Amino acid sequence: MWLWIILGILALAGAVFGLYKAGALDTIIRKIPALEQRLYKEEEEPVEEEKFFSLQGKFYVLVADNDEQTVKTLETYCQDTNIMLTSADNGVRTLEKGRKEKFNLILLTNDFLRMDGVQILNNLKGSKDNKNRDTAVYMLLSDPRWEKESEFVEKGFEGAYVKPIGKMEFYAMVIKHCPPKMLPEDEEFVEEIKRMGEDEKCLSVLGISLQDALAANDNDIAEVRRAAAMFVVESYDNIDAMEQSLNDNDAMKYMECSRKLRDICDKLNAKRLFDYFDDNVNMAKDDGLDIARKNWKKLFREWSFVVESLSEWVGREEIESYVEFKNKKQP
């Protein structure tokens, strides 16, 4: 009798478990469409892919520079792009490579000891056995110069760039001298590189890295342009006050103006001009205004160069828009 009771209990338990199992399975089955829909929804969400610049064919570049960092940086830009980079670390090797190999583009430093860039260019263009008499040659400058790019063009260069040369600057240069059939098929992507290359070039001459400026302004080029407009407008008032404090022999006011201008530079990531104003804060603090007076013309010249160039880059409309915004904020 007990045996039948035990078997009955086991049978009942099995039935209950079966019903639970069936119910659980039914619940899961009912949830599958929702799970599938969620899965497919996640898969269908657009993922913005990073675009890489790559040519459809080989493009040959000679960088003539004894600065290892410049060469390494350009080598990084050339990875997986079909841009074939060759380097030469002095004028003699540059001319030798020019006779033996044909290049699509040549980047030439002005810092070789025995031959400057103009001499090397004249030898490249004037030698009958040189394979690169018609190749575009750009001057690479280690430090910002006061000479305009047009002066280098008059000497036979295609143009001039300030080191460190930016990635978009370099790609834009390649695009300019590359056969159209080798360019990426995405025309919008190519045009974007050209625009960024132009912006990068305009700012690099002023000691401003476009990538650093973007990083300081939410990676938004519009915000960078607003920061540039702010720099132009705000710095005019402060530079006048700074000069007046120098005339009044007011070291505290001079340091205050220098700090304000330094902070304006920081927003735009204008490192070179930032250092100028930072040095003037220290000059006024440690040595009084005598040293600052001696350096004033140099500082003013650098500031004028930057602010005038930024005014051209940003444009009158953007500057007037900031002035209007500033006036509205004032009580």
CSV table of C-alpha atoms in Angstrom, one decimal:
chain,number,residue,atom,x,y,z
A,1,MET,CA,0.0,0.0,0.0
A,2,TRP,CA,2.8,2.4,0.9
A,3,LEU,CA,4.4,1.6,-2.3
A,4,TRP,CA,1.3,2.8,-4.3
A,5,ILE,CA,1.1,6.0,-2.1
A,6,ILE,CA,4.8,6.8,-2.8
A,7,LEU,CA,4.3,6.1,-6.6
A,8,GLY,CA,1.2,8.3,-6.6
A,9,ILE,CA,3.1,11.2,-4.9
A,10,LEU,CA,5.9,10.9,-7.4
A,11,ALA,CA,3.5,10.9,-10.3
A,12,LEU,CA,1.7,14.0,-8.9
A,13,ALA,CA,5.1,15.8,-8.4
A,14,GLY,CA,6.1,14.9,-11.9
A,15,ALA,CA,2.9,16.3,-13.3
A,16,VAL,CA,3.3,19.5,-11.4
A,17,PHE,CA,6.9,19.9,-12.5
A,18,GLY,CA,5.9,19.2,-16.0
A,19,LEU,CA,3.2,21.9,-15.9
A,20,TYR,CA,5.8,24.3,-14.4
A,21,LYS,CA,8.3,23.4,-17.0
A,22,ALA,CA,5.8,23.8,-19.8
A,23,GLY,CA,4.7,27.2,-18.4
A,24,ALA,CA,8.2,28.4,-18.1
A,25,LEU,CA,9.0,27.3,-21.6
A,26,ASP,CA,5.8,28.9,-22.8
A,27,THR,CA,6.8,32.2,-21.1
A,28,ILE,CA,10.3,32.1,-22.8
A,29,ILE,CA,8.7,31.3,-26.2
A,30,ARG,CA,6.4,34.3,-25.8
A,31,LYS,CA,9.4,36.5,-24.9
A,32,ILE,CA,11.5,35.4,-27.9
A,33,PRO,CA,10.0,37.8,-30.5
A,34,ALA,CA,10.7,40.7,-28.1
A,35,LEU,CA,14.2,39.5,-27.5
A,36,GLU,CA,14.8,39.1,-31.2
A,37,GLN,CA,13.3,42.5,-31.9
A,38,ARG,CA,15.6,44.1,-29.3
A,39,LEU,CA,18.6,42.2,-30.7
A,40,TYR,CA,17.9,43.3,-34.2
A,41,LYS,CA,17.2,46.8,-33.1
A,42,GLU,CA,20.6,47.0,-31.5
A,43,GLU,CA,22.2,45.6,-34.6
A,44,GLU,CA,20.3,48.0,-36.9
A,45,GLU,CA,21.3,51.1,-35.0
A,46,PRO,CA,23.7,53.1,-37.2
A,47,VAL,CA,27.3,52.9,-36.1
A,48,GLU,CA,29.5,55.8,-37.3
A,49,GLU,CA,32.6,54.3,-38.8
A,50,GLU,CA,35.8,56.2,-38.8
A,51,LYS,CA,36.9,56.9,-42.3
A,52,PHE,CA,40.5,56.3,-43.3
A,53,PHE,CA,42.3,58.2,-46.1
A,54,SER,CA,43.7,55.7,-48.7
A,55,LEU,CA,44.6,56.2,-52.3
A,56,GLN,CA,43.9,53.8,-55.1
A,57,GLY,CA,47.5,53.5,-56.2
A,58,LYS,CA,51.0,54.4,-55.0
A,59,PHE,CA,51.9,58.0,-54.4
A,60,TYR,CA,55.6,58.8,-53.7
A,61,VAL,CA,56.8,61.5,-51.3
A,62,LEU,CA,60.3,62.6,-50.4
A,63,VAL,CA,60.7,64.4,-47.1
A,64,ALA,CA,64.1,66.0,-46.9
A,65,ASP,CA,64.6,66.8,-43.2
A,66,ASN,CA,67.1,65.8,-40.5
A,67,ASP,CA,64.5,66.1,-37.8
A,68,GLU,CA,63.6,62.5,-36.8
A,69,GLN,CA,60.3,63.5,-35.2
A,70,THR,CA,59.1,65.1,-38.4
A,71,VAL,CA,60.0,62.0,-40.4
A,72,LYS,CA,58.3,59.7,-37.8
A,73,THR,CA,55.2,61.8,-37.8
A,74,LEU,CA,54.9,61.7,-41.5
A,75,GLU,CA,55.5,58.0,-41.6
A,76,THR,CA,52.6,57.6,-39.2
A,77,TYR,CA,50.4,59.6,-41.5
A,78,CYS,CA,51.4,57.4,-44.4
A,79,GLN,CA,50.4,54.1,-42.8
A,80,ASP,CA,47.8,52.1,-44.8
A,81,THR,CA,47.3,55.1,-47.2
A,82,ASN,CA,49.4,53.9,-50.3
A,83,ILE,CA,51.6,57.0,-49.7
A,84,MET,CA,55.2,55.8,-50.0
A,85,LEU,CA,57.5,57.9,-47.9
A,86,THR,CA,61.2,58.2,-48.5
A,87,SER,CA,63.5,60.4,-46.4
A,88,ALA,CA,66.8,62.2,-46.8
A,89,ASP,CA,68.7,63.8,-43.8
A,90,ASN,CA,70.9,66.3,-45.7
A,91,GLY,CA,71.2,68.3,-48.9
A,92,VAL,CA,73.5,65.9,-50.7
A,93,ARG,CA,71.3,62.9,-50.2
A,94,THR,CA,68.3,64.9,-51.2
A,95,LEU,CA,69.9,65.7,-54.6
A,96,GLU,CA,71.0,62.1,-55.0
A,97,LYS,CA,67.5,60.8,-54.5
A,98,GLY,CA,66.2,63.4,-56.8
A,99,ARG,CA,68.4,62.1,-59.6
A,100,LYS,CA,67.7,58.4,-59.0
A,101,GLU,CA,64.0,58.4,-58.1
A,102,LYS,CA,60.8,60.1,-59.3
A,103,PHE,CA,58.5,61.6,-56.6
A,104,ASN,CA,55.0,63.0,-56.8
A,105,LEU,CA,55.8,65.5,-53.9
A,106,ILE,CA,58.8,66.8,-52.1
A,107,LEU,CA,58.9,68.4,-48.6
A,108,LEU,CA,62.1,70.2,-47.9
A,109,THR,CA,63.4,71.7,-44.7
A,110,ASN,CA,65.1,75.0,-44.5
A,111,ASP,CA,67.4,73.9,-41.7
A,112,PHE,CA,70.2,71.9,-43.4
A,113,LEU,CA,73.6,73.3,-42.4
A,114,ARG,CA,75.5,73.2,-45.7
A,115,MET,CA,72.7,74.0,-48.1
A,116,ASP,CA,69.5,75.9,-47.3
A,117,GLY,CA,66.2,75.0,-48.9
A,118,VAL,CA,66.4,77.6,-51.7
A,119,GLN,CA,69.8,76.2,-52.8
A,120,ILE,CA,68.6,72.7,-52.8
A,121,LEU,CA,65.4,73.7,-54.7
A,122,ASN,CA,67.5,75.5,-57.4
A,123,ASN,CA,69.7,72.4,-57.8
A,124,LEU,CA,66.7,70.1,-58.1
A,125,LYS,CA,65.1,72.3,-60.7
A,126,GLY,CA,68.2,73.3,-62.6
A,127,SER,CA,69.9,69.9,-63.0
A,128,LYS,CA,69.1,68.3,-66.4
A,129,ASP,CA,69.6,64.7,-65.1
A,130,ASN,CA,67.2,65.3,-62.2
A,131,LYS,CA,63.9,63.4,-62.4
A,132,ASN,CA,62.0,65.9,-60.3
A,133,ARG,CA,62.4,69.1,-62.2
A,134,ASP,CA,58.6,69.4,-62.4
A,135,THR,CA,57.8,68.0,-59.0
A,136,ALA,CA,56.0,70.2,-56.5
A,137,VAL,CA,58.3,71.2,-53.7
A,138,TYR,CA,57.1,72.7,-50.3
A,139,MET,CA,59.2,74.4,-47.7
A,140,LEU,CA,59.0,73.1,-44.2
A,141,LEU,CA,59.7,75.7,-41.5
A,142,SER,CA,60.8,74.8,-38.0
A,143,ASP,CA,59.7,78.2,-36.5
A,144,PRO,CA,57.1,80.7,-37.6
A,145,ARG,CA,58.7,83.2,-39.9
A,146,TRP,CA,57.6,86.7,-40.7
A,147,GLU,CA,58.0,86.0,-44.5
A,148,LYS,CA,54.7,85.4,-46.3
A,149,GLU,CA,54.1,82.2,-48.2
A,150,SER,CA,54.0,84.2,-51.4
A,151,GLU,CA,57.7,85.0,-50.9
A,152,PHE,CA,58.5,81.3,-51.0
A,153,VAL,CA,56.3,80.8,-54.0
A,154,GLU,CA,58.3,83.6,-55.8
A,155,LYS,CA,61.5,81.6,-55.1
A,156,GLY,CA,60.0,78.5,-56.8
A,157,PHE,CA,58.3,76.6,-54.0
A,158,GLU,CA,54.7,75.4,-54.3
A,159,GLY,CA,54.1,76.8,-50.8
A,160,ALA,CA,55.4,76.7,-47.2
A,161,TYR,CA,54.2,74.9,-44.0
A,162,VAL,CA,55.2,75.3,-40.4
A,163,LYS,CA,56.2,72.2,-38.5
A,164,PRO,CA,54.9,70.1,-36.9
A,165,ILE,CA,52.8,69.6,-40.0
A,166,GLY,CA,49.3,68.3,-39.3
A,167,LYS,CA,47.7,65.2,-40.7
A,168,MET,CA,45.0,67.0,-42.6
A,169,GLU,CA,47.5,69.5,-44.0
A,170,PHE,CA,49.6,66.6,-45.3
A,171,TYR,CA,46.6,64.8,-46.8
A,172,ALA,CA,45.3,68.0,-48.4
A,173,MET,CA,48.7,68.5,-50.0
A,174,VAL,CA,48.7,64.9,-51.4
A,175,ILE,CA,45.1,65.4,-52.7
A,176,LYS,CA,46.2,68.6,-54.5
A,177,HIS,CA,49.0,66.8,-56.4
A,178,CYS,CA,47.4,63.4,-56.8
A,179,PRO,CA,45.8,62.1,-60.1
A,180,PRO,CA,42.0,62.3,-59.7
A,181,LYS,CA,41.7,58.6,-60.5
A,182,MET,CA,43.7,57.7,-57.4
A,183,LEU,CA,41.5,59.7,-55.0
A,184,PRO,CA,38.9,58.0,-52.7
A,185,GLU,CA,35.5,57.7,-54.3
A,186,ASP,CA,33.8,59.5,-51.5
A,187,GLU,CA,33.9,63.1,-52.8
A,188,GLU,CA,32.4,64.6,-49.7
A,189,PHE,CA,35.1,62.9,-47.6
A,190,VAL,CA,37.8,64.4,-49.9
A,191,GLU,CA,36.3,67.9,-49.7
A,192,GLU,CA,36.2,67.6,-45.9
A,193,ILE,CA,39.9,66.8,-45.8
A,194,LYS,CA,40.6,69.8,-48.0
A,195,ARG,CA,38.6,72.1,-45.6
A,196,MET,CA,40.2,70.7,-42.5
A,197,GLY,CA,43.7,70.9,-44.2
A,198,GLU,CA,43.1,74.6,-44.9
A,199,ASP,CA,42.0,75.3,-41.4
A,200,GLU,CA,44.9,73.4,-40.0
A,201,LYS,CA,47.4,75.3,-42.1
A,202,CYS,CA,45.9,78.7,-41.2
A,203,LEU,CA,46.2,77.9,-37.5
A,204,SER,CA,49.5,76.1,-37.5
A,205,VAL,CA,51.3,79.3,-38.8
A,206,LEU,CA,50.0,81.0,-35.7
A,207,GLY,CA,51.3,78.3,-33.3
A,208,ILE,CA,47.8,76.8,-32.9
A,209,SER,CA,47.1,73.1,-33.3
A,210,LEU,CA,43.7,72.5,-34.8
A,211,GLN,CA,43.4,69.1,-33.0
A,212,ASP,CA,44.2,70.7,-29.7
A,213,ALA,CA,41.8,73.6,-30.3
A,214,LEU,CA,39.1,71.1,-31.2
A,215,ALA,CA,39.8,69.1,-28.0
A,216,ALA,CA,39.4,72.3,-26.0
A,217,ASN,CA,36.1,73.2,-27.7
A,218,ASP,CA,34.0,70.0,-27.7
A,219,ASN,CA,35.5,68.8,-31.0
A,220,ASP,CA,33.3,71.4,-32.8
A,221,ILE,CA,35.0,73.5,-35.4
A,222,ALA,CA,32.2,76.1,-35.0
A,223,GLU,CA,33.2,76.4,-31.3
A,224,VAL,CA,36.8,76.9,-32.3
A,225,ARG,CA,35.8,79.7,-34.7
A,226,ARG,CA,33.8,81.3,-31.9
A,227,ALA,CA,36.8,81.1,-29.6
A,228,ALA,CA,38.9,82.7,-32.3
A,229,ALA,CA,36.3,85.5,-32.7
A,230,MET,CA,36.4,86.0,-28.9
A,231,PHE,CA,40.2,86.1,-29.0
A,232,VAL,CA,40.2,88.9,-31.6
A,233,VAL,CA,37.5,91.0,-29.9
A,234,GLU,CA,38.6,90.5,-26.2
A,235,SER,CA,42.3,90.8,-26.8
A,236,TYR,CA,42.1,94.3,-28.5
A,237,ASP,CA,40.8,95.9,-25.3
A,238,ASN,CA,43.2,94.1,-23.1
A,239,ILE,CA,46.3,94.8,-25.2
A,240,ASP,CA,45.5,98.5,-25.1
A,241,ALA,CA,45.1,98.4,-21.3
A,242,MET,CA,48.4,96.4,-21.1
A,243,GLU,CA,50.3,99.1,-23.0
A,244,GLN,CA,48.7,101.8,-20.9
A,245,SER,CA,49.8,100.1,-17.7
A,246,LEU,CA,53.3,99.9,-19.1
A,247,ASN,CA,53.3,103.7,-19.7
A,248,ASP,CA,51.8,104.3,-16.2
A,249,ASN,CA,54.5,102.0,-14.7
A,250,ASP,CA,51.7,100.0,-13.1
A,251,ALA,CA,53.1,96.4,-12.7
A,252,MET,CA,50.0,95.0,-11.0
A,253,LYS,CA,47.8,96.2,-13.8
A,254,TYR,CA,50.3,94.9,-16.4
A,255,MET,CA,50.3,91.4,-14.8
A,256,GLU,CA,46.5,91.5,-14.7
A,257,CYS,CA,46.2,92.3,-18.4
A,258,SER,CA,48.8,89.7,-19.2
A,259,ARG,CA,46.9,87.0,-17.3
A,260,LYS,CA,43.6,87.9,-19.1
A,261,LEU,CA,45.3,87.6,-22.5
A,262,ARG,CA,47.0,84.4,-21.5
A,263,ASP,CA,43.6,82.9,-20.5
A,264,ILE,CA,42.1,84.0,-23.8
A,265,CYS,CA,44.9,82.2,-25.6
A,266,ASP,CA,44.3,79.1,-23.5
A,267,LYS,CA,40.7,78.8,-24.7
A,268,LEU,CA,42.0,78.7,-28.3
A,269,ASN,CA,45.0,76.6,-27.3
A,270,ALA,CA,47.3,79.2,-28.8
A,271,LYS,CA,50.4,77.9,-27.1
A,272,ARG,CA,53.0,80.1,-28.5
A,273,LEU,CA,51.2,83.3,-27.7
A,274,PHE,CA,50.2,81.9,-24.4
A,275,ASP,CA,53.9,81.5,-23.5
A,276,TYR,CA,54.6,85.1,-24.5
A,277,PHE,CA,52.0,86.5,-22.1
A,278,ASP,CA,52.9,84.0,-19.4
A,279,ASP,CA,56.5,85.2,-19.7
A,280,ASN,CA,55.4,88.8,-19.4
A,281,VAL,CA,53.5,88.0,-16.2
A,282,ASN,CA,56.7,86.6,-14.7
A,283,MET,CA,58.8,89.5,-16.0
A,284,ALA,CA,56.6,92.0,-14.3
A,285,LYS,CA,56.5,89.9,-11.1
A,286,ASP,CA,60.2,89.1,-10.8
A,287,ASP,CA,62.0,92.0,-12.6
A,288,GLY,CA,59.6,94.9,-12.6
A,289,LEU,CA,58.6,96.5,-15.9
A,290,ASP,CA,62.1,97.3,-17.2
A,291,ILE,CA,62.5,93.9,-18.9
A,292,ALA,CA,58.9,93.9,-20.0
A,293,ARG,CA,59.4,97.3,-21.8
A,294,LYS,CA,62.4,95.9,-23.7
A,295,ASN,CA,60.3,92.9,-24.9
A,296,TRP,CA,57.1,94.9,-25.6
A,297,LYS,CA,57.7,95.4,-29.3
A,298,LYS,CA,58.4,91.6,-29.8
A,299,LEU,CA,55.2,90.7,-27.9
A,300,PHE,CA,53.1,93.3,-29.7
A,301,ARG,CA,54.4,92.1,-33.1
A,302,GLU,CA,53.6,88.5,-32.3
A,303,TRP,CA,50.1,89.4,-31.0
A,304,SER,CA,49.4,91.6,-34.1
A,305,PHE,CA,50.4,88.8,-36.4
A,306,VAL,CA,48.1,86.3,-34.7
A,307,VAL,CA,45.1,88.5,-34.2
A,308,GLU,CA,45.2,89.8,-37.8
A,309,SER,CA,45.6,86.3,-39.2
A,310,LEU,CA,42.8,85.0,-37.0
A,311,SER,CA,40.6,87.9,-38.2
A,312,GLU,CA,41.1,86.8,-41.8
A,313,TRP,CA,40.4,83.1,-40.9
A,314,VAL,CA,37.3,83.7,-38.9
A,315,GLY,CA,35.9,86.5,-41.1
A,316,ARG,CA,34.1,89.8,-40.4
A,317,GLU,CA,30.6,88.2,-40.0
A,318,GLU,CA,31.7,85.9,-37.2
A,319,ILE,CA,33.5,88.7,-35.4
A,320,GLU,CA,30.5,91.1,-35.7
A,321,SER,CA,28.3,88.3,-34.4
A,322,TYR,CA,30.5,87.9,-31.3
A,323,VAL,CA,30.5,91.7,-30.7
A,324,GLU,CA,26.7,91.7,-30.8
A,325,PHE,CA,26.6,88.7,-28.4
A,326,LYS,CA,29.0,90.5,-26.1
A,327,ASN,CA,27.0,93.7,-26.1
A,328,LYS,CA,23.8,91.8,-25.2
A,329,LYS,CA,25.5,90.2,-22.2
A,330,GLN,CA,26.6,93.5,-20.8
A,331,PRO,CA,24.1,95.2,-18.5
